[in-house]
Coordinates of C-alpha atoms in Angstrom, one line a residue:
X1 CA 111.9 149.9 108.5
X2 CA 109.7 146.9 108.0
X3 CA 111.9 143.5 108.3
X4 CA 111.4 141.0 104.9
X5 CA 109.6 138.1 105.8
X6 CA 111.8 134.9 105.3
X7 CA 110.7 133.1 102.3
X8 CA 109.1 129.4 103.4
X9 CA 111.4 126.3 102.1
X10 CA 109.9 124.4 99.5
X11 CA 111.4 121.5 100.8
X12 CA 108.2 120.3 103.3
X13 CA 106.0 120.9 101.0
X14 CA 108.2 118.7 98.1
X15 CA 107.9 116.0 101.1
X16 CA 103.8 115.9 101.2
X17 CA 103.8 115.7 98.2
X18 CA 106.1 113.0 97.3
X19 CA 104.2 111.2 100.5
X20 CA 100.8 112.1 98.7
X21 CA 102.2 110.0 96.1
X22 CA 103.2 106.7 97.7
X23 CA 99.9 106.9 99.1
X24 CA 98.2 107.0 95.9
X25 CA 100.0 104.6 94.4
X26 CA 98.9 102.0 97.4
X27 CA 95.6 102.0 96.0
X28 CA 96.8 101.4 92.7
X29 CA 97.0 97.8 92.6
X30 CA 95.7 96.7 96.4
X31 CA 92.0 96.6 95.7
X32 CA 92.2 94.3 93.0
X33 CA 94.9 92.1 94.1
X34 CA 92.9 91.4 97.2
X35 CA 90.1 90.2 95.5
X36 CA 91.6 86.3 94.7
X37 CA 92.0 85.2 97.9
X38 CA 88.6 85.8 98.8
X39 CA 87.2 85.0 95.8
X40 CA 85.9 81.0 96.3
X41 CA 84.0 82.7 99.2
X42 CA 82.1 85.1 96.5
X43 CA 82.0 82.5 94.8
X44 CA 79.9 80.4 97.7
X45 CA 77.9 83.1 98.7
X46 CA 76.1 84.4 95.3
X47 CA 76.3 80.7 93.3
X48 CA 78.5 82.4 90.9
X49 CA 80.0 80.1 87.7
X50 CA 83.0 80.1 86.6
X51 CA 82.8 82.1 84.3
X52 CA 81.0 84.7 86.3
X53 CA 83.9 84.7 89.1
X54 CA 86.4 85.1 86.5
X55 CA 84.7 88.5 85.1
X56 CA 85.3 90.0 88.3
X57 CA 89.1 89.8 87.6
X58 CA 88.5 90.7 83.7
X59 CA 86.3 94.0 85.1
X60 CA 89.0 95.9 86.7
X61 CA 91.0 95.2 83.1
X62 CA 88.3 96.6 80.7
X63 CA 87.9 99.6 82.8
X64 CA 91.4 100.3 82.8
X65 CA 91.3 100.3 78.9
X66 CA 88.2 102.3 78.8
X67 CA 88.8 105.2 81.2
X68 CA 92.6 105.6 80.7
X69 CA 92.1 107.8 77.5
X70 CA 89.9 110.0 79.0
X71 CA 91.8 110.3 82.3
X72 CA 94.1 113.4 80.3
X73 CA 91.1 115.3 79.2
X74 CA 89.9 115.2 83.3
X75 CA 93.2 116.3 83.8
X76 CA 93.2 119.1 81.7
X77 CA 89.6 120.1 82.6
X78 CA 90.2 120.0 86.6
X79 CA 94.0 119.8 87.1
X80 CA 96.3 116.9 87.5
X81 CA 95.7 117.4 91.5
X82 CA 92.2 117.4 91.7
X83 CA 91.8 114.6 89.1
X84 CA 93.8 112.4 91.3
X85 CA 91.5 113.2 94.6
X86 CA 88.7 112.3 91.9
X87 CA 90.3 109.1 91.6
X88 CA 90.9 108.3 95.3
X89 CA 87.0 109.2 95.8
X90 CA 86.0 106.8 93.1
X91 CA 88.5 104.0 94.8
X92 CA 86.6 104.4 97.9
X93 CA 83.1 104.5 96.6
X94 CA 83.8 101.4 94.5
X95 CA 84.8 99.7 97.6
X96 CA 82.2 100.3 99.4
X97 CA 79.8 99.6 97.2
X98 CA 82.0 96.1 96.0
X99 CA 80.8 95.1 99.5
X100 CA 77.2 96.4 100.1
X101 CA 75.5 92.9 99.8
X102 CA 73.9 92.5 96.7
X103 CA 75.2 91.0 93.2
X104 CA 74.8 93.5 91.1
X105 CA 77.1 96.4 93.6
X106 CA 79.9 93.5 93.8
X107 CA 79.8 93.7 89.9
X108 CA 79.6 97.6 90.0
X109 CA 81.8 98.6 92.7
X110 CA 84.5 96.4 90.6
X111 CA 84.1 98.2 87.6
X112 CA 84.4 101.7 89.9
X113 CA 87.0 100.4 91.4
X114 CA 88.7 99.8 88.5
X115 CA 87.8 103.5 86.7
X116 CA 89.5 104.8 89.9
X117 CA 92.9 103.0 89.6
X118 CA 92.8 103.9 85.8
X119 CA 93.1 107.6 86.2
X120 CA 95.6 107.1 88.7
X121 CA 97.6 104.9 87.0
X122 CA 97.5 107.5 83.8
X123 CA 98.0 110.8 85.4
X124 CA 100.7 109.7 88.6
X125 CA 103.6 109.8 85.0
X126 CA 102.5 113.1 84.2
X127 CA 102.3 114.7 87.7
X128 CA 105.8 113.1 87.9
X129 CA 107.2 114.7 84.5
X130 CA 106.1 118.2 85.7
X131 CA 107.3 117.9 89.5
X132 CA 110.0 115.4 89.5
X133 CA 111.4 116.0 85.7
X134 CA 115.4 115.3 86.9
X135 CA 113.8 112.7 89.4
X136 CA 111.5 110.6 87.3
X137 CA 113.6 107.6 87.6
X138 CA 113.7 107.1 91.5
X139 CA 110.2 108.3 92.6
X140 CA 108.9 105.7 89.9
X141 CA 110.4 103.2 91.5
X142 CA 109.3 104.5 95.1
X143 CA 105.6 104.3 93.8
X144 CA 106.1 101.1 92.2
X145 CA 107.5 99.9 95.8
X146 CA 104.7 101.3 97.5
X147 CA 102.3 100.0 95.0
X148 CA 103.4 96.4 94.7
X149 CA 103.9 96.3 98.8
X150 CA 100.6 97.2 99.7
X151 CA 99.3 94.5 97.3
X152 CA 101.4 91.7 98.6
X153 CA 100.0 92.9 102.2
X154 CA 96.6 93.1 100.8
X155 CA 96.6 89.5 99.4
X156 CA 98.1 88.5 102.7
X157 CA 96.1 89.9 105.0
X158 CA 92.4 89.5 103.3
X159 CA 91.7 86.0 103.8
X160 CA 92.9 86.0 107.6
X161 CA 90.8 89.0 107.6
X162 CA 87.9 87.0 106.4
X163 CA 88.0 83.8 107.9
X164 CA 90.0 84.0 111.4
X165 CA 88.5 87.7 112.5
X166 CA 84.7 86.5 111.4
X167 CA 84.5 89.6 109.1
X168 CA 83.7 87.6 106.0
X169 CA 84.9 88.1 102.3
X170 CA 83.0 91.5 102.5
X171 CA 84.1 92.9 105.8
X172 CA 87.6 92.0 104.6
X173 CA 87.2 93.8 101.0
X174 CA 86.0 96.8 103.1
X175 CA 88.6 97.3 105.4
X176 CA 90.6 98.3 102.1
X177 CA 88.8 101.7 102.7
X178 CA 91.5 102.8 104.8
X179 CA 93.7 103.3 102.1
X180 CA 91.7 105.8 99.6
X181 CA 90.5 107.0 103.2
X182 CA 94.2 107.5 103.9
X183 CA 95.2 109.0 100.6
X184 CA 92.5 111.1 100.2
X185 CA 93.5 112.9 103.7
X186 CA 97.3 113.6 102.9
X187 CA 96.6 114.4 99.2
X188 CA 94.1 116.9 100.0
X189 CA 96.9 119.7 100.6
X190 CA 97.5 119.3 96.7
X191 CA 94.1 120.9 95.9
X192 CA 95.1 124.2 95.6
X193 CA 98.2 123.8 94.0
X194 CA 98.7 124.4 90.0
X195 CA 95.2 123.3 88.3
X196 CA 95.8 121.9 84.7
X197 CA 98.4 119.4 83.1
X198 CA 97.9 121.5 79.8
X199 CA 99.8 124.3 81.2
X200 CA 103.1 123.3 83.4
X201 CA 105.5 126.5 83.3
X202 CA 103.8 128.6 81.3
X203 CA 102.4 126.6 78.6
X204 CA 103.5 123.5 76.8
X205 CA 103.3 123.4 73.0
X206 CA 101.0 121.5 71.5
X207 CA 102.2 118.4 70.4
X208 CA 100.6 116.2 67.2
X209 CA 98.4 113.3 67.8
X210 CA 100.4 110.7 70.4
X211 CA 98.8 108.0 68.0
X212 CA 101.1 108.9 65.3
X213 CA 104.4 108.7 66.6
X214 CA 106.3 105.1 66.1
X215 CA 108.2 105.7 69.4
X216 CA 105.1 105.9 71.3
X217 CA 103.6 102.6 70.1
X218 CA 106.9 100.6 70.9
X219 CA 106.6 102.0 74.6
X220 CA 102.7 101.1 74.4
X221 CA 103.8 97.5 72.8
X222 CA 106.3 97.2 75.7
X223 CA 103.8 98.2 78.4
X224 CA 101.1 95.8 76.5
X225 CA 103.0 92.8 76.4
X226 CA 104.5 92.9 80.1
X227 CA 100.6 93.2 80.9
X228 CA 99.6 90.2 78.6
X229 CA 101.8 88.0 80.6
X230 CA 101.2 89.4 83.5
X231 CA 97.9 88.9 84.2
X232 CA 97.9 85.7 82.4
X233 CA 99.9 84.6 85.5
X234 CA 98.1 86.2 87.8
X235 CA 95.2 84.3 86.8
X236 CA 96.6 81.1 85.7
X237 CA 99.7 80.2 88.2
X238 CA 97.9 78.2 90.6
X239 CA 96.5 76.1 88.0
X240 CA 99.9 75.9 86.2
X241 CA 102.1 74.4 89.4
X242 CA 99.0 72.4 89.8
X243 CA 99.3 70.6 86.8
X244 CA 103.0 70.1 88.0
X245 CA 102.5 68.2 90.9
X246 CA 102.2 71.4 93.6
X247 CA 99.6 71.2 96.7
X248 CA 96.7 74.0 96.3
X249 CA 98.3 75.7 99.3
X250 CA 102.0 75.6 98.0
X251 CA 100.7 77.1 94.6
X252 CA 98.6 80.3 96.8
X253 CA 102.1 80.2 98.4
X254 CA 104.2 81.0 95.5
X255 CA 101.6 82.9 93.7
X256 CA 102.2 85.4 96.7
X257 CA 105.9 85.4 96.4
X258 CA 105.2 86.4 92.7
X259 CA 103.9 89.2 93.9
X260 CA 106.3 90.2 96.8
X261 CA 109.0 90.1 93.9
X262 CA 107.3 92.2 91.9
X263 CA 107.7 94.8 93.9
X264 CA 111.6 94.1 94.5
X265 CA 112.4 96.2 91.4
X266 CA 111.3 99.2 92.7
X267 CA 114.2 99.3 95.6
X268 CA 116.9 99.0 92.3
X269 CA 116.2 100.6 89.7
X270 CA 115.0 104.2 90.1
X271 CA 119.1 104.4 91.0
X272 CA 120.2 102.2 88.6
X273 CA 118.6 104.5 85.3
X274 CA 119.5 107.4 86.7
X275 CA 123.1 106.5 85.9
X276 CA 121.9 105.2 82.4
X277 CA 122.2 107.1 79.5
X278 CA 119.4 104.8 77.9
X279 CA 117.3 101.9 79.1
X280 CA 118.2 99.5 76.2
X281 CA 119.7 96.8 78.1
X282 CA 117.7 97.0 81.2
X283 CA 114.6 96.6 79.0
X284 CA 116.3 93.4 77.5
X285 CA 118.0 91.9 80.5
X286 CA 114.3 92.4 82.1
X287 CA 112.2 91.0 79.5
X288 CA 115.0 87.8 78.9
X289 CA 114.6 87.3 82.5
X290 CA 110.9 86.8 81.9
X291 CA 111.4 84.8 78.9
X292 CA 113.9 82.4 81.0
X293 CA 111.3 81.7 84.4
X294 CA 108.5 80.8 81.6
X295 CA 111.1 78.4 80.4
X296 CA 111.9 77.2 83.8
X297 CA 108.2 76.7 84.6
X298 CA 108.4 74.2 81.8
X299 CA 111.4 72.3 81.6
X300 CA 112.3 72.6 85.7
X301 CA 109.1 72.7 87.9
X302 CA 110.7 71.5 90.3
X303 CA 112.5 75.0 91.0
X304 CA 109.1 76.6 90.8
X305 CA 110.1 78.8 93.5
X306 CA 112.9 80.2 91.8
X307 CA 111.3 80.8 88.5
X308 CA 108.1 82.5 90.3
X309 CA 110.7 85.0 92.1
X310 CA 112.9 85.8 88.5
X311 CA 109.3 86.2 86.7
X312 CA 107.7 88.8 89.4
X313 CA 110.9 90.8 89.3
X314 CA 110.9 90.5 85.6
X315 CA 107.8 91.5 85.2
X316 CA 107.3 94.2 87.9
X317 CA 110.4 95.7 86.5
X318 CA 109.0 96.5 83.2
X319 CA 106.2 97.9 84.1
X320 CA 108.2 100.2 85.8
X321 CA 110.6 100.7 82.8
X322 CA 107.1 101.4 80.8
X323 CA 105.7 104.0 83.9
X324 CA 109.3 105.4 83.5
X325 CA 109.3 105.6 79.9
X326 CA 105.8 107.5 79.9
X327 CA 107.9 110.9 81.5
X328 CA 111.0 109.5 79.9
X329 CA 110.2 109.6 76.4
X330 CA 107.7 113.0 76.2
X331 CA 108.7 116.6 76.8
X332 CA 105.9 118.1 78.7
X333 CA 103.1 116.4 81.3
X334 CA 100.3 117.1 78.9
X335 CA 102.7 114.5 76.3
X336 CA 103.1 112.9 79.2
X337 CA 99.0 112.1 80.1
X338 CA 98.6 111.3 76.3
X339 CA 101.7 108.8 76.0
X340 CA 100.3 107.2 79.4
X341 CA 96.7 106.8 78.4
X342 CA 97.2 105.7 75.3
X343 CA 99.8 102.6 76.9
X344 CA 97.9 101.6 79.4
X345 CA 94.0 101.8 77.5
X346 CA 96.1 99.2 74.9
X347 CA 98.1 97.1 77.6
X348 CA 95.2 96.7 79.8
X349 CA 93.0 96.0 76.7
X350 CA 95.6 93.0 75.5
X351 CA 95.3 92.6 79.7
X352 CA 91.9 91.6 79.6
X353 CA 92.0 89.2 77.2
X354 CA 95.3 87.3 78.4
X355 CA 93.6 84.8 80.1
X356 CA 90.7 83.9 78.2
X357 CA 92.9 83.7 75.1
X358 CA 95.6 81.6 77.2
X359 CA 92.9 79.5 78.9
X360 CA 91.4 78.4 75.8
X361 CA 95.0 77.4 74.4
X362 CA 94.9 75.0 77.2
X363 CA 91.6 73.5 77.2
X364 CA 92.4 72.5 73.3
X365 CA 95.7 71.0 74.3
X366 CA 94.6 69.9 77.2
X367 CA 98.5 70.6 78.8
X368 CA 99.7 74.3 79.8
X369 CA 103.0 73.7 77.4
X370 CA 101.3 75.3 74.3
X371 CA 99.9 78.2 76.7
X372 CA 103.4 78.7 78.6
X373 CA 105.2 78.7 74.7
X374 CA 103.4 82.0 73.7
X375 CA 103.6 83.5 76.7
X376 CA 107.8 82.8 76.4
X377 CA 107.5 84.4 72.4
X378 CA 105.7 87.1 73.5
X379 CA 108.3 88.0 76.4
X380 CA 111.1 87.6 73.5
X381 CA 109.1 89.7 71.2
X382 CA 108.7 92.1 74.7
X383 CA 112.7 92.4 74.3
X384 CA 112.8 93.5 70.7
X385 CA 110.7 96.2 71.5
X386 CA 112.1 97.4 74.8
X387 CA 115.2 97.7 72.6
X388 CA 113.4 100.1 70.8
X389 CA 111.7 101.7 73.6
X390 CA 114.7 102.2 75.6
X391 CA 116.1 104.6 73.1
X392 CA 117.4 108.1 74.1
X393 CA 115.1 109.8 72.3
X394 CA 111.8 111.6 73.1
X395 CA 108.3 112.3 70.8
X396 CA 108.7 115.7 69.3
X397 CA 105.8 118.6 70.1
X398 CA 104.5 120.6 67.2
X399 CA 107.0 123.6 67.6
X400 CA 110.2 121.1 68.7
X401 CA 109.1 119.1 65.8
X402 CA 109.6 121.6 63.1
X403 CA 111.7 120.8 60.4
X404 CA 113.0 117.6 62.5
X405 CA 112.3 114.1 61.8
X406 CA 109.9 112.8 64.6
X407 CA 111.3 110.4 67.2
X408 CA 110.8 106.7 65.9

């Protein structure tokens, strides 16, 4: 009598994958946060304006707007898994070709770059809400971790790179390859898992337009107004605390530590929601905390360092309140895709022009008060609607929908 073959433990393969994921999320914010410290080099080295350096930071921005609503319809074409290897391949092509010499390929291979981390940043929510549907909370904040600590390595380590190692701003980009390199190996496993977001557990129901539903516009207002301010500080900072008396080198200083902190929130609060039966108050104690470090930038400058630190952990932890909110809030991964693209192609679009819209506000005033004072309303009106995003509630498919009032 034949012996039965002992069935294999999912556990190991639960563990690639959930490596495969920190690993993607790596890339997600690295290639582009890497950029500013080498960027007066570019600068240097093609004659660029301006104007023309700050379109390389704008770049990534509008191709996150543009590609995130199609990055669901790759994903139910080829499969959540395969799209994301898509993504890593575009990453590393990008980066290579952001450093191949010429002008024109530093413009390109930042756009492709920036297509690459859009597709990841879409469908890494969905792949979430069909593999990790108890767990959403906690590996969101893992990836966030491993997304905001391999930029705050990246911006630390690209200039020394650069300048002390002789590799020059385009050796240093390069050596980013590693990590879609990296990624691409340990995600590879994942090809031949289940192919197509449409279809997680036998079929989700169709679900009416994403567009339509109120609740899905507060969570897309929530994620777009985090992003707004943001990037505004990301690009603006330096000038900011220069304005207030800081050296050039203290401001590249704390500009890093606003980055560092960003990533802080990912340690707390995957545990803390778990416990949560909503995420009204987190969203509002978050966004207040955002509101009060703008304040503290203009009434205390002095304690710049302190209001840096409470403004990257503000800010990093609603973008991972609005990543959470994107399994949170649906009822399938194909919702999931929608709800995701449709945030981040309208955050990133408000993203991109932050810091125009900002930096114009100060050349008229001629002072960064006026700038910093919208930036604090927005964070207040970021508040009212993570009060409404936070809600226990989720955005109704066609057949749960029926003859129920859609989530609002």
């Amino acid at each position: 009598m034949s012996q039965a073959r002992p069935v294999p433990s999912a556990a190991p393969r639960t563990v690639v994958l959930l490596i495969g994921i920190l690993l993607v999320a790596a890339n997600l914010r690295a290639p582009i946060t890497g950029l500013a410290p080498v960027l007066g080099m570019i600068q240097d080295a093609f004659a660029l304006s301006t104007a023309h350096a700050g379109l390389l930071t704008t770049l990534p921005l509008l191709a996150f707007a543009l590609v995130s609503p199609v990055a669901p319809w790759l994903a139910r074409r080829f499969g959540l898994a395969r799209a994301l290897f898509a993504a890593l391949v575009l990453l590393a092509a990008g980066v290579v070709l952001r450093s191949a010499g010429p002008a024109w390929s530093l413009f390109v291979g930042t756009a492709v770059i920036g297509a690459g981390i859009a597709v990841g940043n879409v469908l890494l929510p969905a792949l979430l809400k069909r593999d990790f549907p108890t767990r959403i909370a906690s590996v969101t904040g893992a990836y966030a971790l491993a997304m905001g600590a391999a930029a705050a390595v990246a911006s630390a380590t690209v200039f020394p790179l650069a300048s002390g190692f002789g590799l020059g701003w385009s050796g240093a980009l390069l050596a980013m390859l590693v990590l879609p390199v990296v990624a691409m190996l340990l995600w590879s496993p994942q090809l031949g898992e289940r192919a197509a977001v449409a279809q997680p557990g036998g079929g989700a129901p169709a679900a009416s337009p994403i567009w339509r539903h109120p609740l899905a516009w507060q969570v897309t207002l929530f994620m777009g107004l985090n992003s707004f301010i943001y990037y505004v500080m990301i690009g603006w900072l330096p000038a900011i605390l220069a304005s207030r008396g800081y050296s050039a080198a203290e401001a590249g200083s704390l500009h890093g530590l606003m980055q560092l902190a960003s990533a802080v929130p990912g340690l707390v609060l995957g545990p803390l929601i778990q416990r949560l039966h909503d995420q009204r108050r987190v969203a509002l104690a978050t966004s207040l905390l955002v509101a009060g470090a703008l304040l503290g930038l203009q009434w205390l400058p002095q304690l710049a360092g302190l209001w840096v630190a409470c403004f990257g952990f503000g800010t990093g932890a609603c973008i991972i309140l609005a990543l959470m909110f994107m399994g949170l809030r649906t009822e399938n991964p194909r919702q999931a895709a929608a709800l995701s693209g449709m945030a981040q192609c309208v955050g990133y679009l408000l993203a991109a022009f932050g810091p125009p819209l900002i930096g114009g506000l100060r050349d008229r005033s001629q002072d960064w008060t006026l700038a910093l004072t919208v930036c604090l309303a927005l964070s207040l009106a970021m508040a009212a609607v993570g009060m409404l995003a936070g809600r226990n509630r989720r955005i109704r498919s066609a057949s749960t929908a029926a003859g129920t009032p859609a989530a609002g």
